[in-house]
XYZ file of C-alpha atoms in Angstrom:
176
model
C 15.737 -0.207 1.499
C 14.772 2.432 -1.053
C 11.391 3.787 0.034
C 10.338 4.109 -3.598
C 11.384 0.650 -4.767
C 9.264 -2.411 -4.153
C 10.945 -5.778 -4.746
C 11.042 -6.356 -8.521
C 9.639 -9.892 -8.352
C 6.638 -8.600 -6.400
C 6.047 -5.905 -9.022
C 6.360 -8.407 -11.881
C 3.861 -10.719 -10.148
C 1.088 -8.127 -9.986
C 1.797 -6.906 -13.509
C 1.519 -10.511 -14.742
C -1.743 -10.865 -12.784
C -3.213 -7.745 -14.431
C -2.097 -8.893 -17.873
C -3.580 -12.393 -17.451
C -6.791 -10.988 -15.989
C -7.244 -8.895 -19.140
C -6.466 -11.921 -21.326
C -9.261 -13.778 -19.509
C -11.629 -10.886 -20.219
C -10.720 -11.053 -23.905
C -11.388 -14.788 -23.840
C -14.736 -14.258 -22.114
C -15.851 -12.021 -24.980
C -14.295 -13.951 -27.872
C -14.157 -17.662 -27.032
C -17.258 -19.556 -28.119
C -16.234 -22.767 -26.351
C -17.499 -22.426 -22.770
C -15.209 -25.229 -21.578
C -12.088 -23.386 -22.794
C -13.249 -20.118 -21.245
C -14.111 -21.720 -17.880
C -10.810 -23.667 -17.810
C -8.850 -20.452 -18.431
C -10.626 -18.555 -15.642
C -10.252 -21.483 -13.219
C -6.541 -21.693 -14.061
C -6.196 -17.939 -13.554
C -7.745 -18.131 -10.062
C -5.557 -21.104 -9.105
C -2.397 -19.402 -10.359
C -2.868 -16.105 -8.545
C -5.035 -16.614 -5.442
C -4.620 -18.528 -2.173
C -8.394 -18.907 -1.884
C -11.248 -19.773 -4.229
C -11.784 -16.225 -5.392
C -14.917 -15.441 -7.322
C -13.482 -13.728 -10.384
C -15.170 -10.689 -11.827
C -14.580 -12.239 -15.268
C -18.069 -13.440 -16.129
C -20.388 -14.044 -19.046
C -23.708 -15.804 -19.615
C -23.765 -19.595 -19.399
C -25.309 -19.821 -22.871
C -23.751 -17.722 -25.609
C -26.195 -16.403 -28.191
C -25.579 -14.507 -31.421
C -27.082 -11.414 -29.791
C -24.704 -11.668 -26.861
C -21.732 -12.004 -29.225
C -22.685 -8.648 -30.750
C -22.954 -7.106 -27.269
C -19.607 -8.682 -26.356
C -17.874 -6.596 -29.021
C -19.055 -3.457 -27.211
C -18.068 -4.858 -23.808
C -14.588 -5.720 -25.058
C -14.152 -2.258 -26.584
C -14.909 -0.783 -23.142
C -12.640 -3.217 -21.250
C -9.018 -2.408 -20.435
C -6.209 -3.960 -18.475
C -6.911 -2.441 -15.077
C -4.500 0.406 -14.256
C -1.890 -0.088 -11.556
C -1.536 3.082 -9.490
C 0.888 2.019 -6.788
C 2.265 -0.864 -4.765
C 2.888 -0.504 -1.058
C 5.330 -2.879 0.613
C 4.760 -3.684 4.284
C 6.614 -5.768 6.793
C 4.630 -7.974 9.130
C 7.340 -9.286 11.423
C 10.003 -10.262 8.895
C 7.543 -11.113 6.115
C 6.933 -8.676 3.251
C 3.322 -8.091 2.241
C 2.309 -6.035 -0.786
C -0.787 -3.953 -1.476
C -1.423 -3.233 -5.170
C -3.836 -0.338 -5.717
C -5.628 -0.808 -9.021
C -8.466 0.725 -10.968
C -11.299 -1.180 -12.560
C -11.150 -2.817 -15.948
C -13.546 -0.263 -17.478
C -12.242 2.173 -20.066
C -11.446 5.492 -18.387
C -10.776 4.021 -14.943
C -8.768 6.667 -13.106
C -9.672 5.920 -9.478
C -8.899 3.171 -7.010
C -11.268 0.215 -7.388
C -9.514 -2.770 -5.783
C -6.525 -3.332 -3.576
C -4.952 -6.763 -3.932
C -2.855 -7.931 -0.977
C -0.262 -10.551 -1.722
C 2.921 -12.121 -0.504
C 4.867 -15.332 -0.748
C 2.881 -18.409 0.209
C 4.660 -21.761 -0.088
C 7.480 -20.005 -1.940
C 5.306 -18.314 -4.579
C 3.537 -14.973 -4.712
C -0.203 -15.310 -4.219
C -3.053 -12.882 -3.595
C -4.524 -13.626 -0.179
C -6.950 -10.734 0.227
C -8.999 -8.307 -1.848
C -10.301 -4.944 -0.681
C -12.698 -2.665 -2.548
C -12.313 1.076 -2.599
C -14.950 2.937 -0.608
C -16.387 5.921 -2.543
C -16.115 7.997 0.655
C -12.401 7.205 0.972
C -10.579 4.218 2.392
C -10.989 0.559 1.561
C -13.269 -2.242 2.756
C -12.495 -5.951 2.937
C -14.151 -7.927 0.154
C -12.703 -11.451 -0.010
C -9.916 -13.633 1.360
C -8.072 -13.002 4.629
C -8.633 -9.813 6.591
C -5.360 -7.883 6.787
C -4.457 -5.697 9.753
C -2.684 -2.660 8.341
C -2.119 -1.435 11.917
C 0.093 -4.479 12.616
C 2.217 -3.865 9.526
C 5.017 -1.381 8.912
C 5.043 0.460 5.572
C 8.588 0.273 4.167
C 8.285 1.177 0.463
C 5.925 2.597 -2.110
C 6.346 2.326 -5.847
C 4.137 4.640 -7.884
C 3.103 3.987 -11.468
C 0.240 6.324 -12.352
C -1.612 8.982 -10.370
C -5.370 8.551 -9.906
C -7.655 11.505 -10.643
C -10.119 11.067 -7.771
C -9.307 13.701 -5.119
C -9.316 11.355 -2.097
C -7.295 8.747 -3.997
C -4.797 11.396 -5.107
C -4.242 12.519 -1.504
C -3.557 8.890 -0.535
C -1.323 8.408 -3.601
C 0.882 11.335 -2.590
C 1.638 9.929 0.892
C 5.180 8.706 1.515
C 6.509 6.155 4.020
C 8.118 7.594 7.133
């Protein structure tokens, strides 16, 4: 296995996730119909997660004219979160992927979340979310706890280097 090539389907899955997450953010700031917005976010969670994740895609329950003006500013400062790298692990014979992403705020150049995913019932699904710790490392946030010590790193695919010093050191590591 090429240590710099993660399985293409696994890469496409997380790229699709990031794209749809951003589309949900756009909907949150533009869609006046709360039912349509809530249905889209619920569908997003069901499509990509193995658990009832609490999405970060939020807005007030009641939409006012004042909030719609604020929403324009929020949307202007919202981006599709950057994908820095994907690590591919083996746990036994099962591949597990860790996607290191930034936040969805304009100018995000540091790790914010790590999404762990793999095939569940024949389809890729996110089963765990970790948040980046400002002091370095990551902390479990939601979903299953993953034991990195029981997994073997077999590939890393890099997309964009972070600017944070600790993140950059981690980004430059290679599998053995």
